[in-house]
Short mmCIF file of C-alpha atoms and ligand atoms in Angstrom, two decimals:
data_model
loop_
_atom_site.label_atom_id
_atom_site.label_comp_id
_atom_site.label_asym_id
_atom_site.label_seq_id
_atom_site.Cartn_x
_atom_site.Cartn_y
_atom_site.Cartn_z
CA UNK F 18 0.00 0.00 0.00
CA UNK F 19 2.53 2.48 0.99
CA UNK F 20 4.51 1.33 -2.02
CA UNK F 21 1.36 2.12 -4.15
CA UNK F 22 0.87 6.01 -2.42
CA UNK F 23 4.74 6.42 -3.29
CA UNK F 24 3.96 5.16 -7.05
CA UNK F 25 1.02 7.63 -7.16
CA UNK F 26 2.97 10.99 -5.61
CA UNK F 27 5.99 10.57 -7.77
CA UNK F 28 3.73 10.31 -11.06
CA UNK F 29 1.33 13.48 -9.98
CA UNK F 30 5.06 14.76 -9.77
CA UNK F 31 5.76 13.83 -13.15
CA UNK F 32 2.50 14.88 -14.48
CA UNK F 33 2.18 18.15 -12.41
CA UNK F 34 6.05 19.09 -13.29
CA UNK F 35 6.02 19.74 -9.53
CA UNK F 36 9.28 19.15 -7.82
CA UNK F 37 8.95 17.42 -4.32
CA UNK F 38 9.96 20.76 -2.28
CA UNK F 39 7.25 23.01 -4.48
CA UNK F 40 4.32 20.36 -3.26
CA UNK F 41 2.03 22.03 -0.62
CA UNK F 42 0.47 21.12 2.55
CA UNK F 43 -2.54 22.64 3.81
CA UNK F 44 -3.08 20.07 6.56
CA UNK F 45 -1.85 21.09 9.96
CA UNK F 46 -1.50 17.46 11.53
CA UNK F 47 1.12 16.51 8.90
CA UNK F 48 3.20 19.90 9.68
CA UNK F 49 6.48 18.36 10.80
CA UNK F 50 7.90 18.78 14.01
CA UNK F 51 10.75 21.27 14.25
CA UNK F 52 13.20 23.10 15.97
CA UNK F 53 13.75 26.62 15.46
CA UNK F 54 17.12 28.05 15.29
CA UNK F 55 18.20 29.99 18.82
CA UNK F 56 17.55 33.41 18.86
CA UNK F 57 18.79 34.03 22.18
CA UNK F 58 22.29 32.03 21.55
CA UNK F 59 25.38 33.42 20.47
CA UNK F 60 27.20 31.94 17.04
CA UNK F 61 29.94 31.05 20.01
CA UNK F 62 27.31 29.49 21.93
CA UNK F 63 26.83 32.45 24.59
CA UNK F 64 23.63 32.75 26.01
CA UNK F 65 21.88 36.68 25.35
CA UNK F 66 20.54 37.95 28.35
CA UNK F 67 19.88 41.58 28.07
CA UNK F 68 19.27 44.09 25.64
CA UNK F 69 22.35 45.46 24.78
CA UNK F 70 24.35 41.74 23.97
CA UNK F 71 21.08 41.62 21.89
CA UNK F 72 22.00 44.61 19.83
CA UNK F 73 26.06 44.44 20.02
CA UNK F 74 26.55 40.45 19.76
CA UNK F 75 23.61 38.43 18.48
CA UNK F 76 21.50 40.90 16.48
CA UNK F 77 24.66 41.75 13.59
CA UNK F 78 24.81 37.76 13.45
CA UNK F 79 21.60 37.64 12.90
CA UNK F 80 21.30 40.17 10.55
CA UNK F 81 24.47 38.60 8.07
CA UNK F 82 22.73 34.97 8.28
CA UNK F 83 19.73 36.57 6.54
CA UNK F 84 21.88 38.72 4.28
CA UNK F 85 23.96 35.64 3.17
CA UNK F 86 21.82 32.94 2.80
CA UNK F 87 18.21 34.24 2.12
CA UNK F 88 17.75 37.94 0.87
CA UNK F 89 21.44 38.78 -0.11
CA UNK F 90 23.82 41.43 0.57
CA UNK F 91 23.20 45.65 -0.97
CA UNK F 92 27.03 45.55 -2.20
CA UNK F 93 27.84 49.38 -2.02
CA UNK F 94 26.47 52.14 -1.02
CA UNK F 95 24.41 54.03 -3.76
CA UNK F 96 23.01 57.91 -2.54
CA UNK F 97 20.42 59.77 -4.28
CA UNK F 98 22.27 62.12 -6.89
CA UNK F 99 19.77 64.78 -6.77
CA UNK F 100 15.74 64.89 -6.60
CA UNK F 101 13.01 67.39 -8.67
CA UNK F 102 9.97 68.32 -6.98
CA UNK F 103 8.06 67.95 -10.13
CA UNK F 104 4.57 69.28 -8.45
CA UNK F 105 3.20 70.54 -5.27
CA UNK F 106 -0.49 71.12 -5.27
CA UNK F 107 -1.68 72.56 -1.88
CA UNK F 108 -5.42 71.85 -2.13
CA UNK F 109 -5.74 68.40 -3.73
CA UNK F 110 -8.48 65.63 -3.01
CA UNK F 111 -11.04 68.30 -2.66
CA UNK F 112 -8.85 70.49 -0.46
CA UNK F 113 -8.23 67.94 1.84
CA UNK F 114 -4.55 67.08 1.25
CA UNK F 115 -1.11 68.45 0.01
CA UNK F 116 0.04 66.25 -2.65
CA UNK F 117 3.28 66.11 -4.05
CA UNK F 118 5.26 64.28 -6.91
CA UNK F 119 9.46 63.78 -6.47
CA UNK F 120 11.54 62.10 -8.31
CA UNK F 121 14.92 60.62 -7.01
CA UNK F 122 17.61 60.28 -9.39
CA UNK F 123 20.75 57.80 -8.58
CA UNK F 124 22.97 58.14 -11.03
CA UNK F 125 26.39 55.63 -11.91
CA UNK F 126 28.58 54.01 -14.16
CA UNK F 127 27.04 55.94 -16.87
CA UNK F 128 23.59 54.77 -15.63
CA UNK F 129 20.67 56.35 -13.97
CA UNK F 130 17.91 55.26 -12.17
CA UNK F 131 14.12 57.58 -11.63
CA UNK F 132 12.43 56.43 -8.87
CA UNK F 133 8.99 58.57 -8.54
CA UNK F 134 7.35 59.22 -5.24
CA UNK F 135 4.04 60.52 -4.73
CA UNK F 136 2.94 61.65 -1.67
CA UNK F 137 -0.17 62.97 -0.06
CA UNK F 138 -0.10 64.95 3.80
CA UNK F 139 -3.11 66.07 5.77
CA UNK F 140 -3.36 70.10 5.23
CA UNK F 141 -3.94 70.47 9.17
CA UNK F 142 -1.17 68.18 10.18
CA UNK F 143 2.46 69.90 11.03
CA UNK F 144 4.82 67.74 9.95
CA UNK F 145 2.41 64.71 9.61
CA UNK F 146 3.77 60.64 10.56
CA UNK F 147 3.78 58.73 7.19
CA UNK F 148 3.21 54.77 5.98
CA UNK F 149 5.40 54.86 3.33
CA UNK F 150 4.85 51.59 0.91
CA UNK F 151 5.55 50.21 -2.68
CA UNK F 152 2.50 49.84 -4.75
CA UNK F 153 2.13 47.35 -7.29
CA UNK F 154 1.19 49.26 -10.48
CA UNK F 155 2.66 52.47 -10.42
CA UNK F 156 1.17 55.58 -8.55
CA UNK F 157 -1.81 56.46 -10.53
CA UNK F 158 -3.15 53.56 -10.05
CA UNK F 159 -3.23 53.98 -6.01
CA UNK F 160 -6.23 56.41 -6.69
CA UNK F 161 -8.79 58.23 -9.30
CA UNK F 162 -6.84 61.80 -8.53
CA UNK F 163 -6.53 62.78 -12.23
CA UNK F 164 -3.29 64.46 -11.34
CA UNK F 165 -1.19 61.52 -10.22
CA UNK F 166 1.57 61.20 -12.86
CA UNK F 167 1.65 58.16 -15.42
CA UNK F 168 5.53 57.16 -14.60
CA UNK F 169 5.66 53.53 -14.27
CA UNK F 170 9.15 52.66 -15.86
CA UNK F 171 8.40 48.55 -16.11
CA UNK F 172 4.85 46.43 -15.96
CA UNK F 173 3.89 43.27 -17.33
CA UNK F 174 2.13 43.73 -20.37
CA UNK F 175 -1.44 44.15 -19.50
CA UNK F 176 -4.30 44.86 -22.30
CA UNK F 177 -7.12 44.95 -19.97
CA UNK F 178 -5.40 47.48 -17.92
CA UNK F 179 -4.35 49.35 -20.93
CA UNK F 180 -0.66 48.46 -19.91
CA UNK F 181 1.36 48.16 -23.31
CA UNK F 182 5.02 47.98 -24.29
CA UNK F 183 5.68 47.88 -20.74
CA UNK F 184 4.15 51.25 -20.22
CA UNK F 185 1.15 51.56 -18.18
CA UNK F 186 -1.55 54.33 -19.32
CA UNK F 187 -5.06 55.95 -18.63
CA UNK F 188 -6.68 52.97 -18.41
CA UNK F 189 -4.84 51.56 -15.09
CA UNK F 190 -5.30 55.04 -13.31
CA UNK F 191 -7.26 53.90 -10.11
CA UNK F 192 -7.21 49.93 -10.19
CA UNK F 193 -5.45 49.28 -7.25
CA UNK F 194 -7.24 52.18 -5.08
CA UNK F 195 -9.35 49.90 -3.03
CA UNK F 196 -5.54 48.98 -1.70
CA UNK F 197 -4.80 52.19 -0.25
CA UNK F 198 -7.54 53.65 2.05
CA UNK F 199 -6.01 57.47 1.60
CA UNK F 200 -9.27 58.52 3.00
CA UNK F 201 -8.91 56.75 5.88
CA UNK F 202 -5.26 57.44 6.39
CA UNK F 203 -5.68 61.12 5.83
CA UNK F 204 -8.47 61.76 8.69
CA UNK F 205 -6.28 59.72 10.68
CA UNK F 206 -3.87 62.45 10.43
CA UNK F 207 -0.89 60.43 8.71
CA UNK F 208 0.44 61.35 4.81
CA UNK F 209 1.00 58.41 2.49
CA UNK F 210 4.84 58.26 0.61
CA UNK F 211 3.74 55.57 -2.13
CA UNK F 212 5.99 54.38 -5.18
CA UNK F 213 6.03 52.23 -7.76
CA UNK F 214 8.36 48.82 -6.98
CA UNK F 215 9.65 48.44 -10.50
CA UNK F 216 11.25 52.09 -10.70
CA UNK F 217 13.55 50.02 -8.08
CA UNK F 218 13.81 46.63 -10.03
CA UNK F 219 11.38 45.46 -12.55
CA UNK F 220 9.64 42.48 -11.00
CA UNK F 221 11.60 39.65 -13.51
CA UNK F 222 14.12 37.43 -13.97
CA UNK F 223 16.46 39.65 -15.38
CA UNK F 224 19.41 41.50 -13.89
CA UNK F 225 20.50 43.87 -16.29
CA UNK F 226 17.98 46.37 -15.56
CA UNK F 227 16.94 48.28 -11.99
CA UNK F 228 19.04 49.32 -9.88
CA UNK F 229 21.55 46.29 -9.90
CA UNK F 230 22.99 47.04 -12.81
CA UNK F 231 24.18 50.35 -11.37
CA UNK F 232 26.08 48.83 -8.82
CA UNK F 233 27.71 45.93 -10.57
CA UNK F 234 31.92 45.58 -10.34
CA UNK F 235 33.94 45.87 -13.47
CA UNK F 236 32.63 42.57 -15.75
CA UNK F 237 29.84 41.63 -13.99
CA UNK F 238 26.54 40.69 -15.11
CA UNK F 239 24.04 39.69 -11.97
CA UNK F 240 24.71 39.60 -8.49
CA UNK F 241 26.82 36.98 -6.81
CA UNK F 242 25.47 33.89 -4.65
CA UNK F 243 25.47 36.18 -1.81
CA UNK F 244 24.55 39.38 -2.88
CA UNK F 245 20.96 41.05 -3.31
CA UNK F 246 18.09 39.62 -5.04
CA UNK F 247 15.35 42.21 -6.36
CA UNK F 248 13.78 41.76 -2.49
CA UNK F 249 17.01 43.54 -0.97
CA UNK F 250 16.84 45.69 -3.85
CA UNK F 251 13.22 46.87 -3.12
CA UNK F 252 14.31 47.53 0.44
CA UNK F 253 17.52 49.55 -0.49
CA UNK F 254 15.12 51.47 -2.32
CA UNK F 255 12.47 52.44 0.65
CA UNK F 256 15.84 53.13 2.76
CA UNK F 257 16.40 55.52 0.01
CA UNK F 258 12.96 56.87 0.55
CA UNK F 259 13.80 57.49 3.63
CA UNK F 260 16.89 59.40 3.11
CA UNK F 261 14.48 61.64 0.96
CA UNK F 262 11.99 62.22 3.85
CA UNK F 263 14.80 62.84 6.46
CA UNK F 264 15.06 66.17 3.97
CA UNK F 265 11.35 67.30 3.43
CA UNK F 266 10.32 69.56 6.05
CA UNK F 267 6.57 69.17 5.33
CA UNK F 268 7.22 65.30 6.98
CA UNK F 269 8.46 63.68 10.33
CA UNK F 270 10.52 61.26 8.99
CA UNK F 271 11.13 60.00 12.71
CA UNK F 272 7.18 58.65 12.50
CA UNK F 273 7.89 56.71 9.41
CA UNK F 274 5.51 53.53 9.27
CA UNK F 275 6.93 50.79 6.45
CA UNK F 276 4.25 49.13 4.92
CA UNK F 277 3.92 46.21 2.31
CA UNK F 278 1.61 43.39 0.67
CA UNK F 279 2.46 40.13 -0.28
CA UNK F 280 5.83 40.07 -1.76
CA UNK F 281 6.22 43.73 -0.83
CA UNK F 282 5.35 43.12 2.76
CA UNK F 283 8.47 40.29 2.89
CA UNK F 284 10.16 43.28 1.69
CA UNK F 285 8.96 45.64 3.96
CA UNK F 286 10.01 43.52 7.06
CA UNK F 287 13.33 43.18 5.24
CA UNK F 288 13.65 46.97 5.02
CA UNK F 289 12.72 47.34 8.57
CA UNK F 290 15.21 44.74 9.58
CA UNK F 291 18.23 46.69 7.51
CA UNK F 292 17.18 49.96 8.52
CA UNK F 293 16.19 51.25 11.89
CA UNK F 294 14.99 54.93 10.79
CA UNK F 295 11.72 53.04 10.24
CA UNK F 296 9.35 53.45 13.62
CA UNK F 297 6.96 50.82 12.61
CA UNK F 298 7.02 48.10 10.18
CA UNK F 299 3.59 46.15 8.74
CA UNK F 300 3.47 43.23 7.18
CA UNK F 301 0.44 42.40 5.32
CA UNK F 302 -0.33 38.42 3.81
CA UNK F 303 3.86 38.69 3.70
CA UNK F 304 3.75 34.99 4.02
CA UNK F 305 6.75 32.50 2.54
CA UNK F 306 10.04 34.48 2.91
CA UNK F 307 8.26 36.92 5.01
CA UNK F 308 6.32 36.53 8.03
CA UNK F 309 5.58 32.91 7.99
CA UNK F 310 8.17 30.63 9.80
CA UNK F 311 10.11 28.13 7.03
CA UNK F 312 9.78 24.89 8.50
CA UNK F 313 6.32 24.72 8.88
CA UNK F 314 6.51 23.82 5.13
CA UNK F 315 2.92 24.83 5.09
CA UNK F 316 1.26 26.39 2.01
CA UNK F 317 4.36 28.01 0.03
CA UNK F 318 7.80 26.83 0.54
CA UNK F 319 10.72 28.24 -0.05
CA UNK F 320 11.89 25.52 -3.11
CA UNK F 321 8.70 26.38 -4.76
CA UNK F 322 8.90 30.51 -4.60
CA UNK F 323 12.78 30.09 -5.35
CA UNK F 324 11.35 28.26 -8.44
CA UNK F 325 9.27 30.18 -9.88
CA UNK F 326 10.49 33.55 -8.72
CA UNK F 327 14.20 33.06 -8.76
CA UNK F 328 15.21 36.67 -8.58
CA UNK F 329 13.27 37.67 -5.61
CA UNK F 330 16.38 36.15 -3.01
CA UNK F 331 19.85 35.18 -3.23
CA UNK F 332 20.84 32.62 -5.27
CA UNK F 333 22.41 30.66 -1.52
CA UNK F 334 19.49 30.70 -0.61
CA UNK F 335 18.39 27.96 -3.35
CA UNK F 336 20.93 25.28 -1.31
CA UNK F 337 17.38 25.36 1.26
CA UNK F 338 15.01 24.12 -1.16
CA UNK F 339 12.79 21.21 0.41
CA UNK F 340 15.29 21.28 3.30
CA UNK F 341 14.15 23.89 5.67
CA UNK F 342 15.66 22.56 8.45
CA UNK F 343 19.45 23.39 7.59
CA UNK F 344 18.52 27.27 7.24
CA UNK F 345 20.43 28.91 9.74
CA UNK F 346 17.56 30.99 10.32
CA UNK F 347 13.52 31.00 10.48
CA UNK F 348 11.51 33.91 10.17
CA UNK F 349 11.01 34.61 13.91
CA UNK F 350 14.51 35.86 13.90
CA UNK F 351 13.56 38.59 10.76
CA UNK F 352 10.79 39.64 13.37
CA UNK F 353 13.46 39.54 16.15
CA UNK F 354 15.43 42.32 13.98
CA UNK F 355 13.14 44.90 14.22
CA UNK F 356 12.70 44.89 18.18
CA UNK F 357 12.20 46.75 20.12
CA UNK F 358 10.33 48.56 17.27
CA UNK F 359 6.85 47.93 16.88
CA UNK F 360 5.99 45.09 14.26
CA UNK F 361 2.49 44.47 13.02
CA UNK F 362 1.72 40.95 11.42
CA UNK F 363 -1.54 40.61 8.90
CA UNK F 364 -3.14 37.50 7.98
CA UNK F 365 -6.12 36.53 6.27
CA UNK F 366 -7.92 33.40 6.86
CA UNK F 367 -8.51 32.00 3.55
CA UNK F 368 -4.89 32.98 2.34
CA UNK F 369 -3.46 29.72 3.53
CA UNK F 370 -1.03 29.92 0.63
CA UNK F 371 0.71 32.66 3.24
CA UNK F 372 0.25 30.33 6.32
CA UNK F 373 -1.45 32.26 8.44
CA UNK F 374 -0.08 30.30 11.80
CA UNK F 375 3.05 30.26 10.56
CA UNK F 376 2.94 34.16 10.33
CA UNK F 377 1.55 34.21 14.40
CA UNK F 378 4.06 31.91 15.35
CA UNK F 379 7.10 34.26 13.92
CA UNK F 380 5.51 36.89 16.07
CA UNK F 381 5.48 35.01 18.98
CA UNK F 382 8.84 33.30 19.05
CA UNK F 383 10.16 36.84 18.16
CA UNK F 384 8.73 38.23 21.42
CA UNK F 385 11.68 36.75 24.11
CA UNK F 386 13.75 39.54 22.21
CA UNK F 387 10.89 42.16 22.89
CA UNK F 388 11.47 41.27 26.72
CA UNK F 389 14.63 42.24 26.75
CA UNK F 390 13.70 45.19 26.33
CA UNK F 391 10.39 45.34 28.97
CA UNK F 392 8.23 45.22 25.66
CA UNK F 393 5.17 43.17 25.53
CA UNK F 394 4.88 41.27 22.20
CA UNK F 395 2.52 38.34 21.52
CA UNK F 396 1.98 36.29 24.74
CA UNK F 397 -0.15 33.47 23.91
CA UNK F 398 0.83 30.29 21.89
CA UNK F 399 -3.12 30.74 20.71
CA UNK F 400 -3.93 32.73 17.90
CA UNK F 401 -5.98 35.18 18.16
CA UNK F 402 -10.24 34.79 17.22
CA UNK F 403 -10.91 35.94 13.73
CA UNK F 404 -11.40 39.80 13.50
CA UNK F 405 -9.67 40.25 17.19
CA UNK F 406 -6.42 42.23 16.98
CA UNK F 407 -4.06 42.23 19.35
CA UNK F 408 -1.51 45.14 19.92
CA UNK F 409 1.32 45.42 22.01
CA UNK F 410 4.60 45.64 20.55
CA UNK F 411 4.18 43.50 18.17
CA UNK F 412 0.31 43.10 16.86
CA UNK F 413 -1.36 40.55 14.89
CA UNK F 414 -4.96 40.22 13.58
CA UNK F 415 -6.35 37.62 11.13
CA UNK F 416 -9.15 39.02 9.37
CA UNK F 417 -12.18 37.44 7.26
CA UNK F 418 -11.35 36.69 3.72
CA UNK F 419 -8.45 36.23 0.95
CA UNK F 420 -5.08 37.48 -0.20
CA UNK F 421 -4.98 41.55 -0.13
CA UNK F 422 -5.53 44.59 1.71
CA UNK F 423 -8.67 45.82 2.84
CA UNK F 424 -10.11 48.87 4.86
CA UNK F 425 -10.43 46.53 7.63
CA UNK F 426 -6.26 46.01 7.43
CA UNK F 427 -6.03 49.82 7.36
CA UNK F 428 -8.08 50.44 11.10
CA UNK F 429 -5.72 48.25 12.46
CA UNK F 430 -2.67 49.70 11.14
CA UNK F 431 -4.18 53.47 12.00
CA UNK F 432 -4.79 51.92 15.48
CA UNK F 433 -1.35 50.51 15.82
CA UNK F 434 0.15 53.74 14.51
CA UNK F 435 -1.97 55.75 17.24
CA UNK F 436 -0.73 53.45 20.06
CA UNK F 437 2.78 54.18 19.90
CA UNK F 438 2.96 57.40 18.17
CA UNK F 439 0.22 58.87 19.99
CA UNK F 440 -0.48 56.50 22.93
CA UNK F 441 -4.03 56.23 22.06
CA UNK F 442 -5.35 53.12 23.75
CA UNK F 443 -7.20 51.51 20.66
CA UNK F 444 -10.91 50.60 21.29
CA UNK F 445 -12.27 47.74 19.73
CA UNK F 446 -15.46 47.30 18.69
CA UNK F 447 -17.16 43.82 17.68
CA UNK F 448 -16.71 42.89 14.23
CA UNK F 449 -18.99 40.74 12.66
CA UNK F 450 -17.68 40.52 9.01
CA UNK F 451 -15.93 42.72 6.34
C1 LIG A 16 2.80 34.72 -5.17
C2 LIG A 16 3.96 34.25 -4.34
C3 LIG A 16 3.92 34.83 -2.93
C4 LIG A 16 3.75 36.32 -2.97
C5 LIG A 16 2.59 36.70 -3.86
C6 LIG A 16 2.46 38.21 -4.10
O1 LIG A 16 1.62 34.16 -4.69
O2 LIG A 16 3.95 32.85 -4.31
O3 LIG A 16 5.11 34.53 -2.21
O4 LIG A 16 3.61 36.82 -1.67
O5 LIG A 16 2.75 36.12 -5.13
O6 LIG A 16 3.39 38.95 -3.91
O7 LIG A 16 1.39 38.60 -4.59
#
């Protein structure tokens, strides 16, 4: 019989061109038992015990096992040549908001790179706290303002969104507003610094283009085993963001909230590993590579995403494929990196291809690093009820519903945002569905 199941898997292989480390599980009683790597253990085998061996000893380990066998290393340092305000309009979304467009130009080795920021601040904010986040299909499409610039450098051609030759136009203006709750984040009192992620790196297998090529040595044609796939390129690219905001006046860059989706919110934890200038760092559905802890090998593995997107990490990071177990890390230790900031983990219940356990369980095996600094993070084992945030320093909620961002994602990161920046105890109210 069991010879007769083997038979059967290795010709639904055959059939499926599957290979054994892309095949998913979605049942939790055949998750394998594991053992996480030790966060609180030195490489020399020296127990951590307060917050400063944290920082000084075990965190820059940490921080270079990530770098060399998962995301990859930035290999230089890259500054923003210069940067146009290319429009300011003081009384935009129906006099509600200041928007402005900037572009950030990185120039080198006879190369340059635009990188086009649009931003929106509340008029009767001073110096307003922003989320700051890659969209997915350039910046007119985050809303139906008729002003946003058309800019996108790279998309996937796209008839039905009118994207053609690479180059998006009208017809995507808007698509992906019911993503960004600008509304919302503007009564809340925080501005919105949103860009497109393929000004940074076009999302593709290809690494003669985005900002890698800029950067290459003498001869070379795509990064090295160790160095940066496009997801360390998409963070070295909100750290450059950042560098911006540290120089408009109009925003407090200390308040800057990092916020991603998907593949961008993997990126977004990345970015608030790398770079501590970011206050707050949400992940939303971040999932496989993100959030979700690797050797749960439940819904997306690592073999599988290094499969069929091979660019997004390090090409070490392949030697893991369907064996989880020999990563010198897990994904409660990319958590771990950003204390004693505050963290905020998303799930959804039906996106199971992001493991939504697996993405509670990084929060809580992250939070004996919170302690040592005398923050709370996520106490219970137990997931929380559907629709039932929690939020200490580090919050979770899994919501009702599938893959993506909703306006029910965006009240809990407003909430979390008021907590710490404005120590506004968050009420909350009974849900009862989205
Ligand atoms: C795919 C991929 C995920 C990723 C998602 C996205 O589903 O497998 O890892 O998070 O795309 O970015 O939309």
């Amino acid at each position: 019989m069991k010879k007769l199941i083997c038979i059967i898997a290795t010709l639904s292989i055959l059939i499926s061109n599957a290979k054994p480390q892309d095949l998913t599980n979605y049942d939790e009683s055949k998750v394998p038992s594991y053992k996480l790597p030790e966060l609180l253990v030195s490489l020399k085998g020296k127990p951590i015990t307060s917050s400063s061996e944290w920082m000084e000893i075990r965190r820059p380990e940490i921080l270079s096992l990530f770098e060399e066998s998962m995301y990859g290393k930035i290999p230089g340092t890259l500054n923003i040549s210069s940067y146009r305000i290319i429009e300011t309009d003081t009384s935009a979304l129906g006099n509600k908001a200041i928007r402005k467009q900037v572009v950030l130009i990185f120039s080198k080795a006879g190369k340059e790179l635009n990188v086009n920021l649009l931003i929106y601040l509340p008029k009767n904010v001073v110096r307003a706290p922003v989320f700051v986040g890659y969209n997915f299909d350039g910046n007119h499409a985050v809303s139906d303002d008729p002003d946003i610039l058309v800019t996108t450098s790279w998309l996937r051609d796209d008839s039905a969104h009118g994207v053609i030759n690479n180059h998006a136009t009208e017809r995507s203006r808007g698509i992906e507003k019911g993503r960004w709750e600008i509304g919302k984040i503007l009564n809340a009192g925080y501005g919105l610094v949103t860009l497109y992620y393929g000004d940074v790196d076009p999302d593709k297998n290809d690494f003669t283009d985005g900002v890698h090529s800029l950067m290459y040595r003498k001869g070379q044609t795509k990064p090295a085993a160790d160095e940066w796939g496009s997801i360390s390129a998409w963070a070295w690219g909100l750290s450059r963001v950042m560098d911006y905001l540290e120089k408009d006046p109009d925003i407090d860059a200390s308040r800057a909230i990092v916020m991603g989706h998907s593949r961008l919110g993997k990126t977004a934890l990345w970015a608030g590993a790398l770079d501590q200038r970011f206050a707050i760092v949400i992940s939303n559905n971040s999932g496989c590579g993100g959030a979700a802890l690797s050797r749960r090998c439940y819904g997306e593995r690592l073999g599988g995403m290094n499969r069929y997107f091979p660019h997004w990490l390090c090409d070490n990071c392949n030697k893991y494929d369907g064996d989880e177990n020999s990563l010198p890390v897990d994904q409660h230790m990319l958590i771990a990196l950003i204390a004693p900031r505050p963290v905020y983990i998303a799930s959804a219940v039906d996106d199971r291809w992001a493991d939504p356990k697996g993405e509670y369980l990084s929060g809580y095996y992250a939070t004996p690093v919170y302690e040592l600094f005398g923050r709370t993070g996520l106490t219970s084992i137990e997931m929380p009820p559907l629709n039932h945030p929690v939020m200490n320093y580090i919050g979770y909620h899994i919501r009702t519903g599938g893959h993506g961002v909703f306006g029910y994602d965006w009240d809990q990161y407003i909430r979390f945002a008021d907590l710490h920046f404005k120590h506004i105890k968050p009420v909350f109210e009974t849900i009862s569905g989205i």
